[in-house]
Amino acid sequence: MAPRVRSARLHPVPVRAAHRSRIRNPPCLCRPFALPASARVLGGDQRLRRRGAWDSFLPPTGDLLRPRHARFRTYARNCRRFERVRHCRRRAGVPCQRRLHAARALSRDGASLAPIRSRTPAMGPAPPLAQRAVGAFVRGPAVNVAFLGATKGIGRALARELVLRGHRLFLLGRDPNELERSARDLEIHGGAGPVAHVHCDLLDPATFAPALDAASNHLGSLEVVVVTAGQFATQEELEANPELLHRLLTVNFTNTVLFCEAARVRLLARGGGTLCVFSSVAGERGRKPVVLYGATKAGLTRYLEGLDHRYYNQGLRVVTVKPGFVRTSMTIGLKPPPFAADPEHVAKIAADAIERGRPVVYAPFVWALVMGIIRWLPRAIMRRVQF
C-alpha cells in the first residue's frame, strides 16, 4: 500500500466515539434535566452563560442528547463505503485519501441511475452470430522456414505453432508418408496455403544441399532453418549395440553439423537469417545415465555456440534450444522426472526464441536452474549420484 501523502482531514460533522462503544442508556447524572434549570442550555441556544464554573453535562457519546434531524440520522462512515473520486479538481485519487460521499454516485432522491427497460424483450431463439473465416494469427512479419524433423514429437508441435503464427513452412524428412501427413495436418491447422515437402535424410549428407535448394526455390527465399531431428537411446542400449551407437553419433552430431553448415552458407548468402537447432540439457555435464547421448549433445552445443560467436556480426542468429525431459514417443517406458514437459509447451518456448533471436533457451525454464546447480557440483558428488 502506498504511504499517505497528506494528513487526514476531519469529517464536517460532530465528532463522536466509535459506533460500537456508544452508550445506549447514559447515566442519569449525564442528562441535562438532572442539572439545575439555571445550568441547562438548550440545543441551538447561542447565548453566553454568565461567568462562573459549570460542570459539563454532555454525555460520553460526545453530543447533546436531543433528537437528530432526519437528514442526519446516522453517521455516513458507518453506512457507506469509501469510494474513489478521480475527477476531483483539488484532491488526487491516492490511496487512503478518498471521500466519504462519492460525487454523482446517486441521484438527488437516492434512486439508482441504472436505466429501466420500457418493455419485455421478445421471446424466441437468438439470431445466429455473424462468423467469418479466421486465418493464422501473425505476431510479427511472416518468414519462410525450412523445417527438418516436423513429423513427430516436438518437431510436429513446433511446426504447428509456427504455422499458427503465420509463418510459411517447407518440410524436410526421410519418410514420404509421414511428411505427407504432417503437411496435410499443418494445412488444416494453419490455413495459409499448401505445405510442400522434400526428401532429406540425416543419414545421407548428399541430400542436404538439394533439399535446402528446393526449399529456397519454393518459398522464394530462406530466412529460418529449424532442426529438431535426432535420435535417442538409453545408455544400456547403446553399450550393448555398437551399430546403434555409431548411428546415434552420426545422426546427432556429425551429420547434424554438416546440415547446419549447408544451411549457414545459404543464410549468409542472402545477408543473414536464423538457425534454430535442438540440443539437450543432457549435454550440460557428463552424467551416468546419458554418457553417450549426452556427449553428442554437448558437442553440438559447443559447435552452435562457436557458430554464434563467429557469424553473429554477419547477420546469422543461432538459437540453441535445450529441452529437458519431454513426453514423446522417444521417451516411452522411461520414468519421467518431476519437471517433465509436454511437446506443446516446449514448442511455444522455442517459437518465442526464434522470433526474438535468443541464443540459448531452456524448455521449460526450470531446467536452467537445475542444470546451473549440477554444473557446480563437485566431481566426488557426481560419482555417487545416479542422475
Tab-separated table of C-alpha atoms in Angstrom:
chain	number	residue	atom	x	y	z
A	1	MET	CA	0.000	0.000	0.000
A	2	ALA	CA	1.329	3.468	-0.870
A	3	PRO	CA	2.145	5.775	2.083
A	4	ARG	CA	-0.071	8.676	2.952
A	5	VAL	CA	0.910	11.845	1.130
A	6	ARG	CA	-1.147	14.232	3.278
A	7	SER	CA	-2.579	14.295	6.754
A	8	ALA	CA	-6.120	13.052	7.252
A	9	ARG	CA	-8.886	15.643	7.405
A	10	LEU	CA	-11.841	15.741	9.756
A	11	HIS	CA	-15.291	14.948	8.515
A	12	PRO	CA	-17.539	18.048	8.677
A	13	VAL	CA	-19.885	16.606	11.340
A	14	PRO	CA	-19.665	16.469	15.152
A	15	VAL	CA	-17.003	14.023	16.256
A	16	ARG	CA	-18.288	11.198	18.377
A	17	ALA	CA	-16.937	7.940	19.693
A	18	ALA	CA	-16.878	4.699	17.714
A	19	HIS	CA	-20.258	3.262	16.876
A	20	ARG	CA	-19.636	0.081	18.869
A	21	SER	CA	-18.629	1.936	22.023
A	22	ARG	CA	-21.622	4.243	22.149
A	23	ILE	CA	-23.605	4.087	25.390
A	24	ARG	CA	-27.248	3.485	24.647
A	25	ASN	CA	-28.519	4.498	28.122
A	26	PRO	CA	-26.108	7.003	29.715
A	27	PRO	CA	-26.298	7.596	33.463
A	28	CYS	CA	-28.882	9.991	34.763
A	29	LEU	CA	-26.181	12.360	36.004
A	30	CYS	CA	-25.236	12.998	32.384
A	31	ARG	CA	-28.716	14.028	31.330
A	32	PRO	CA	-29.410	17.759	31.143
A	33	PHE	CA	-32.686	17.506	33.080
A	34	ALA	CA	-30.740	16.154	36.094
A	35	LEU	CA	-28.993	19.532	36.456
A	36	PRO	CA	-30.450	22.751	37.838
A	37	ALA	CA	-32.575	24.724	35.473
A	38	SER	CA	-30.116	27.607	35.581
A	39	ALA	CA	-27.334	25.357	34.266
A	40	ARG	CA	-29.271	23.995	31.332
A	41	VAL	CA	-28.577	25.237	27.821
A	42	LEU	CA	-30.949	24.094	25.135
A	43	GLY	CA	-29.607	22.864	21.847
A	44	GLY	CA	-29.170	25.639	19.348
A	45	ASP	CA	-29.053	28.372	22.015
A	46	GLN	CA	-26.296	30.863	21.082
A	47	ARG	CA	-26.388	32.929	24.303
A	48	LEU	CA	-23.351	33.099	26.533
A	49	ARG	CA	-23.807	31.884	30.089
A	50	ARG	CA	-22.856	34.063	32.962
A	51	ARG	CA	-19.315	33.852	34.223
A	52	GLY	CA	-18.699	31.021	36.602
A	53	ALA	CA	-17.548	27.420	36.837
A	54	TRP	CA	-20.027	24.975	35.396
A	55	ASP	CA	-19.854	21.210	35.046
A	56	SER	CA	-20.250	19.754	31.576
A	57	PHE	CA	-23.451	17.816	31.098
A	58	LEU	CA	-22.589	16.401	27.678
A	59	PRO	CA	-22.940	12.600	27.607
A	60	PRO	CA	-19.947	10.325	26.870
A	61	THR	CA	-21.168	9.978	23.296
A	62	GLY	CA	-19.860	13.467	22.620
A	63	ASP	CA	-23.113	15.122	21.566
A	64	LEU	CA	-26.221	16.692	23.077
A	65	LEU	CA	-28.978	14.258	23.938
A	66	ARG	CA	-31.578	15.614	21.604
A	67	PRO	CA	-33.294	14.071	18.607
A	68	ARG	CA	-31.230	14.499	15.467
A	69	HIS	CA	-32.696	15.780	12.263
A	70	ALA	CA	-33.999	13.092	9.947
A	71	ARG	CA	-31.424	14.124	7.377
A	72	PHE	CA	-28.559	13.209	9.739
A	73	ARG	CA	-29.828	10.095	11.455
A	74	THR	CA	-26.620	8.118	11.070
A	75	TYR	CA	-23.016	8.904	10.534
A	76	ALA	CA	-22.057	8.466	6.908
A	77	ARG	CA	-18.948	6.453	7.685
A	78	ASN	CA	-20.965	3.689	9.341
A	79	CYS	CA	-23.328	3.051	6.469
A	80	ARG	CA	-21.403	3.973	3.323
A	81	ARG	CA	-18.193	2.615	1.981
A	82	PHE	CA	-15.307	4.728	0.799
A	83	GLU	CA	-15.211	5.374	-2.917
A	84	ARG	CA	-12.502	6.894	-5.053
A	85	VAL	CA	-13.185	10.198	-6.760
A	86	ARG	CA	-10.635	10.584	-9.525
A	87	HIS	CA	-12.248	13.573	-11.249
A	88	CYS	CA	-11.892	15.798	-8.192
A	89	ARG	CA	-10.154	19.054	-9.089
A	90	ARG	CA	-8.302	19.711	-5.855
A	91	ARG	CA	-7.554	16.290	-4.391
A	92	ALA	CA	-5.906	13.467	-6.333
A	93	GLY	CA	-7.212	9.905	-6.132
A	94	VAL	CA	-4.443	8.431	-3.990
A	95	PRO	CA	-4.718	5.517	-1.537
A	96	CYS	CA	-6.384	6.233	1.822
A	97	GLN	CA	-7.401	9.740	0.675
A	98	ARG	CA	-10.950	9.220	-0.509
A	99	ARG	CA	-14.243	10.931	0.032
A	100	LEU	CA	-16.952	9.554	2.210
A	101	HIS	CA	-19.661	10.632	-0.204
A	102	ALA	CA	-18.843	9.719	-3.795
A	103	ALA	CA	-19.751	12.533	-6.128
A	104	ARG	CA	-22.562	11.749	-8.563
A	105	ALA	CA	-22.936	8.229	-7.178
A	106	LEU	CA	-26.687	8.529	-6.658
A	107	SER	CA	-29.345	10.870	-7.861
A	108	ARG	CA	-30.733	13.528	-5.542
A	109	ASP	CA	-33.665	11.409	-4.387
A	110	GLY	CA	-31.462	8.365	-3.787
A	111	ALA	CA	-32.767	6.321	-6.735
A	112	SER	CA	-30.399	4.284	-8.851
A	113	LEU	CA	-29.239	5.749	-12.143
A	114	ALA	CA	-29.487	2.414	-13.946
A	115	PRO	CA	-31.796	2.526	-16.986
A	116	ILE	CA	-35.156	0.782	-16.782
A	117	ARG	CA	-36.396	-1.276	-19.693
A	118	SER	CA	-39.556	0.049	-21.195
A	119	ARG	CA	-40.773	-3.310	-22.440
A	120	THR	CA	-40.036	-7.005	-22.109
A	121	PRO	CA	-37.683	-8.388	-24.773
A	122	ALA	CA	-39.258	-10.622	-27.363
A	123	MET	CA	-39.178	-14.355	-26.712
A	124	GLY	CA	-37.687	-16.822	-29.167
A	125	PRO	CA	-34.366	-18.165	-30.383
A	126	ALA	CA	-31.469	-15.765	-30.560
A	127	PRO	CA	-30.288	-14.746	-34.018
A	128	PRO	CA	-27.208	-16.583	-35.306
A	129	LEU	CA	-23.890	-14.911	-34.624
A	130	ALA	CA	-22.111	-13.425	-37.584
A	131	GLN	CA	-18.996	-15.502	-38.234
A	132	ARG	CA	-16.115	-15.028	-40.573
A	133	ALA	CA	-13.166	-17.144	-41.601
A	134	VAL	CA	-10.292	-16.855	-39.163
A	135	GLY	CA	-6.786	-17.124	-40.539
A	136	ALA	CA	-3.483	-17.549	-38.785
A	137	PHE	CA	-2.621	-15.072	-36.065
A	138	VAL	CA	0.563	-13.264	-37.044
A	139	ARG	CA	2.545	-11.721	-34.176
A	140	GLY	CA	5.245	-10.350	-36.422
A	141	PRO	CA	6.303	-10.440	-40.053
A	142	ALA	CA	5.825	-13.882	-41.588
A	143	VAL	CA	9.062	-15.646	-42.520
A	144	ASN	CA	9.993	-18.600	-44.700
A	145	VAL	CA	11.069	-21.648	-42.692
A	146	ALA	CA	12.810	-24.838	-43.817
A	147	PHE	CA	11.970	-27.432	-41.168
A	148	LEU	CA	13.885	-30.694	-40.684
A	149	GLY	CA	12.113	-33.114	-38.339
A	150	ALA	CA	8.493	-31.918	-38.297
A	151	THR	CA	6.886	-35.358	-38.403
A	152	LYS	CA	6.993	-36.423	-34.739
A	153	GLY	CA	7.047	-35.199	-31.156
A	154	ILE	CA	8.467	-31.766	-30.520
A	155	GLY	CA	9.055	-31.158	-34.222
A	156	ARG	CA	5.398	-31.565	-35.147
A	157	ALA	CA	4.266	-29.410	-32.210
A	158	LEU	CA	6.717	-26.653	-33.156
A	159	ALA	CA	5.669	-26.797	-36.811
A	160	ARG	CA	2.027	-26.331	-35.780
A	161	GLU	CA	2.958	-23.400	-33.567
A	162	LEU	CA	4.887	-21.676	-36.350
A	163	VAL	CA	2.055	-22.183	-38.837
A	164	LEU	CA	-0.475	-20.803	-36.349
A	165	ARG	CA	1.693	-17.691	-36.041
A	166	GLY	CA	1.517	-17.152	-39.779
A	167	HIS	CA	4.928	-18.384	-40.907
A	168	ARG	CA	5.373	-20.321	-44.173
A	169	LEU	CA	6.911	-23.785	-43.828
A	170	PHE	CA	8.691	-26.216	-46.123
A	171	LEU	CA	9.165	-29.682	-44.620
A	172	LEU	CA	12.275	-31.846	-44.878
A	173	GLY	CA	12.342	-35.509	-43.834
A	174	ARG	CA	13.146	-39.057	-44.831
A	175	ASP	CA	9.697	-40.735	-44.664
A	176	PRO	CA	7.444	-39.520	-47.515
A	177	ASN	CA	4.269	-40.850	-45.899
A	178	GLU	CA	4.963	-39.076	-42.608
A	179	LEU	CA	5.846	-35.914	-44.499
A	180	GLU	CA	2.559	-36.021	-46.394
A	181	ARG	CA	0.523	-36.497	-43.224
A	182	SER	CA	2.366	-33.695	-41.460
A	183	ALA	CA	1.884	-31.357	-44.419
A	184	ARG	CA	-1.882	-32.001	-44.505
A	185	ASP	CA	-2.055	-31.519	-40.733
A	186	LEU	CA	-0.327	-28.143	-40.983
A	187	GLU	CA	-2.623	-27.042	-43.784
A	188	ILE	CA	-5.638	-27.807	-41.599
A	189	HIS	CA	-4.249	-26.017	-38.552
A	190	GLY	CA	-2.735	-23.038	-40.318
A	191	GLY	CA	-4.905	-22.465	-43.353
A	192	ALA	CA	-2.200	-20.370	-45.058
A	193	GLY	CA	-1.961	-22.472	-48.211
A	194	PRO	CA	-0.414	-25.788	-49.225
A	195	VAL	CA	2.686	-27.010	-47.384
A	196	ALA	CA	5.303	-28.624	-49.614
A	197	HIS	CA	7.932	-31.161	-48.604
A	198	VAL	CA	11.000	-32.933	-49.981
A	199	HIS	CA	13.158	-35.895	-49.028
A	200	CYS	CA	16.104	-35.242	-46.689
A	201	ASP	CA	17.809	-37.913	-44.573
A	202	LEU	CA	20.291	-37.130	-41.815
A	203	LEU	CA	21.988	-40.454	-42.544
A	204	ASP	CA	22.705	-39.292	-46.113
A	205	PRO	CA	24.583	-35.960	-46.335
A	206	ALA	CA	24.179	-35.960	-50.119
A	207	THR	CA	20.514	-34.992	-49.673
A	208	PHE	CA	21.217	-31.835	-47.648
A	209	ALA	CA	22.056	-29.352	-50.386
A	210	PRO	CA	19.258	-30.389	-52.830
A	211	ALA	CA	16.680	-30.249	-50.038
A	212	LEU	CA	17.700	-26.756	-48.909
A	213	ASP	CA	17.772	-25.512	-52.507
A	214	ALA	CA	14.289	-26.922	-53.106
A	215	ALA	CA	13.010	-25.135	-50.008
A	216	SER	CA	14.578	-21.849	-51.093
A	217	ASN	CA	13.153	-22.107	-54.615
A	218	HIS	CA	9.666	-22.974	-53.390
A	219	LEU	CA	9.460	-20.266	-50.714
A	220	GLY	CA	11.286	-17.624	-52.730
A	221	SER	CA	13.883	-17.071	-50.011
A	222	LEU	CA	15.167	-18.896	-46.965
A	223	GLU	CA	15.062	-16.915	-43.722
A	224	VAL	CA	14.854	-19.547	-40.967
A	225	VAL	CA	16.145	-23.127	-40.763
A	226	VAL	CA	14.907	-25.332	-37.905
A	227	VAL	CA	16.466	-28.688	-36.977
A	228	THR	CA	14.635	-30.899	-34.485
A	229	ALA	CA	15.534	-34.267	-35.998
A	230	GLY	CA	17.698	-36.581	-33.936
A	231	GLN	CA	17.928	-39.965	-32.331
A	232	PHE	CA	17.744	-41.179	-28.737
A	233	ALA	CA	18.630	-44.423	-26.981
A	234	THR	CA	19.364	-45.374	-23.406
A	235	GLN	CA	22.887	-45.881	-22.145
A	236	GLU	CA	22.344	-49.628	-21.765
A	237	GLU	CA	21.077	-49.994	-25.346
A	238	LEU	CA	23.999	-48.038	-26.771
A	239	GLU	CA	26.572	-50.043	-24.834
A	240	ALA	CA	25.028	-53.326	-25.995
A	241	ASN	CA	24.656	-52.363	-29.674
A	242	PRO	CA	27.719	-50.834	-31.387
A	243	GLU	CA	25.820	-50.332	-34.642
A	244	LEU	CA	23.131	-48.321	-32.863
A	245	LEU	CA	25.839	-46.304	-31.146
A	246	HIS	CA	27.530	-45.484	-34.451
A	247	ARG	CA	24.219	-44.405	-35.983
A	248	LEU	CA	23.370	-42.186	-32.999
A	249	LEU	CA	26.784	-40.499	-33.023
A	250	THR	CA	26.476	-39.904	-36.758
A	251	VAL	CA	22.941	-38.528	-36.697
A	252	ASN	CA	23.096	-36.415	-33.543
A	253	PHE	CA	26.475	-34.798	-34.123
A	254	THR	CA	28.401	-35.411	-37.344
A	255	ASN	CA	25.628	-35.142	-39.916
A	256	THR	CA	23.710	-32.515	-37.947
A	257	VAL	CA	26.807	-30.301	-38.059
A	258	LEU	CA	27.128	-30.930	-41.811
A	259	PHE	CA	23.489	-29.952	-42.340
A	260	CYS	CA	23.949	-26.792	-40.269
A	261	GLU	CA	26.989	-25.866	-42.343
A	262	ALA	CA	24.974	-26.196	-45.542
A	263	ALA	CA	22.216	-24.042	-44.028
A	264	ARG	CA	24.732	-21.464	-42.770
A	265	VAL	CA	26.186	-20.950	-46.238
A	266	ARG	CA	22.751	-20.271	-47.737
A	267	LEU	CA	21.605	-17.987	-44.931
A	268	LEU	CA	24.759	-15.871	-45.079
A	269	ALA	CA	24.490	-15.680	-48.872
A	270	ARG	CA	21.228	-13.740	-48.531
A	271	GLY	CA	22.599	-11.450	-45.803
A	272	GLY	CA	21.736	-13.439	-42.689
A	273	GLY	CA	18.966	-15.445	-41.093
A	274	THR	CA	18.099	-17.650	-38.129
A	275	LEU	CA	19.361	-21.163	-37.493
A	276	CYS	CA	17.450	-22.950	-34.715
A	277	VAL	CA	18.784	-26.327	-33.567
A	278	PHE	CA	17.552	-28.531	-30.739
A	279	SER	CA	20.223	-29.755	-28.349
A	280	SER	CA	19.508	-31.080	-24.825
A	281	VAL	CA	20.232	-30.470	-21.155
A	282	ALA	CA	21.942	-33.870	-21.257
A	283	GLY	CA	24.961	-32.119	-22.754
A	284	GLU	CA	25.417	-29.695	-19.865
A	285	ARG	CA	27.622	-32.115	-17.928
A	286	GLY	CA	28.700	-35.746	-18.100
A	287	ARG	CA	26.212	-37.868	-16.165
A	288	LYS	CA	25.887	-41.603	-15.611
A	289	PRO	CA	22.516	-42.258	-17.329
A	290	VAL	CA	23.382	-40.383	-20.568
A	291	VAL	CA	27.117	-40.698	-21.134
A	292	LEU	CA	26.994	-41.339	-24.891
A	293	TYR	CA	23.824	-39.465	-25.777
A	294	GLY	CA	24.934	-36.507	-23.649
A	295	ALA	CA	28.307	-36.452	-25.409
A	296	THR	CA	26.639	-35.895	-28.796
A	297	LYS	CA	24.518	-33.052	-27.418
A	298	ALA	CA	27.484	-31.480	-25.641
A	299	GLY	CA	29.474	-31.418	-28.883
A	300	LEU	CA	26.506	-29.982	-30.787
A	301	THR	CA	26.013	-27.261	-28.174
A	302	ARG	CA	29.654	-26.179	-28.375
A	303	TYR	CA	29.503	-26.090	-32.166
A	304	LEU	CA	26.403	-23.872	-32.125
A	305	GLU	CA	27.971	-21.581	-29.544
A	306	GLY	CA	31.066	-21.113	-31.693
A	307	LEU	CA	28.909	-20.563	-34.767
A	308	ASP	CA	27.107	-17.752	-32.987
A	309	HIS	CA	30.361	-16.114	-31.898
A	310	ARG	CA	31.892	-16.262	-35.372
A	311	TYR	CA	28.991	-15.168	-37.608
A	312	TYR	CA	26.811	-13.001	-35.376
A	313	ASN	CA	28.144	-9.751	-36.852
A	314	GLN	CA	27.377	-11.058	-40.351
A	315	GLY	CA	23.669	-11.396	-39.574
A	316	LEU	CA	23.438	-15.051	-38.541
A	317	ARG	CA	21.289	-15.657	-35.454
A	318	VAL	CA	21.880	-19.058	-33.844
A	319	VAL	CA	19.163	-20.287	-31.454
A	320	THR	CA	20.042	-23.291	-29.292
A	321	VAL	CA	17.036	-24.915	-27.619
A	322	LYS	CA	17.815	-27.155	-24.646
A	323	PRO	CA	14.725	-29.110	-23.650
A	324	GLY	CA	14.622	-31.289	-20.584
A	325	PHE	CA	12.616	-34.478	-20.342
A	326	VAL	CA	9.707	-34.258	-22.815
A	327	ARG	CA	6.864	-36.766	-23.028
A	328	THR	CA	7.219	-38.035	-26.607
A	329	SER	CA	7.432	-41.372	-28.393
A	330	MET	CA	11.214	-41.364	-27.823
A	331	THR	CA	10.781	-41.407	-24.036
A	332	ILE	CA	8.076	-44.069	-23.760
A	333	GLY	CA	8.950	-46.518	-20.989
A	334	LEU	CA	11.245	-44.101	-19.152
A	335	LYS	CA	10.394	-42.757	-15.716
A	336	PRO	CA	9.643	-39.039	-16.106
A	337	PRO	CA	11.355	-36.620	-13.698
A	338	PRO	CA	9.400	-34.009	-11.716
A	339	PHE	CA	9.919	-31.335	-14.383
A	340	ALA	CA	8.738	-33.316	-17.421
A	341	ALA	CA	7.037	-31.167	-20.067
A	342	ASP	CA	4.673	-31.653	-22.987
A	343	PRO	CA	5.718	-31.021	-26.611
A	344	GLU	CA	3.239	-28.151	-26.973
A	345	HIS	CA	4.765	-26.260	-24.052
A	346	VAL	CA	8.279	-26.690	-25.413
A	347	ALA	CA	7.086	-25.632	-28.874
A	348	LYS	CA	5.770	-22.288	-27.623
A	349	ILE	CA	9.039	-21.551	-25.846
A	350	ALA	CA	11.052	-22.421	-28.952
A	351	ALA	CA	8.799	-20.346	-31.234
A	352	ASP	CA	9.241	-17.316	-28.994
A	353	ALA	CA	13.010	-17.819	-29.023
A	354	ILE	CA	13.053	-17.978	-32.832
A	355	GLU	CA	11.055	-14.780	-33.178
A	356	ARG	CA	13.189	-12.932	-30.619
A	357	GLY	CA	16.539	-14.377	-31.695
A	358	ARG	CA	17.537	-15.622	-28.238
A	359	PRO	CA	20.863	-17.523	-28.429
A	360	VAL	CA	20.102	-20.123	-25.709
A	361	VAL	CA	16.769	-21.141	-24.214
A	362	TYR	CA	15.826	-23.887	-21.761
A	363	ALA	CA	12.439	-25.548	-22.094
A	364	PRO	CA	10.939	-25.303	-19.600
A	365	PHE	CA	12.921	-22.608	-17.809
A	366	VAL	CA	13.207	-24.561	-14.562
A	367	TRP	CA	15.893	-26.688	-16.218
A	368	ALA	CA	18.161	-23.652	-16.343
A	369	LEU	CA	18.117	-23.567	-12.550
A	370	VAL	CA	18.533	-27.327	-12.213
A	371	MET	CA	21.471	-27.527	-14.594
A	372	GLY	CA	23.042	-24.458	-13.020
A	373	ILE	CA	23.238	-26.390	-9.760
A	374	ILE	CA	24.510	-29.559	-11.443
A	375	ARG	CA	27.323	-27.666	-13.184
A	376	TRP	CA	28.707	-26.574	-9.815
A	377	LEU	CA	28.548	-29.950	-8.080
A	378	PRO	CA	31.983	-31.381	-7.215
A	379	ARG	CA	33.229	-34.388	-9.123
A	380	ALA	CA	33.142	-36.514	-5.964
A	381	ILE	CA	29.396	-35.954	-5.669
A	382	MET	CA	28.769	-36.626	-9.366
A	383	ARG	CA	30.450	-40.025	-8.955
A	384	ARG	CA	27.929	-41.006	-6.287
A	385	VAL	CA	24.623	-39.670	-7.572
A	386	GLN	CA	22.530	-41.558	-10.118
A	387	PHE	CA	21.134	-38.741	-12.259
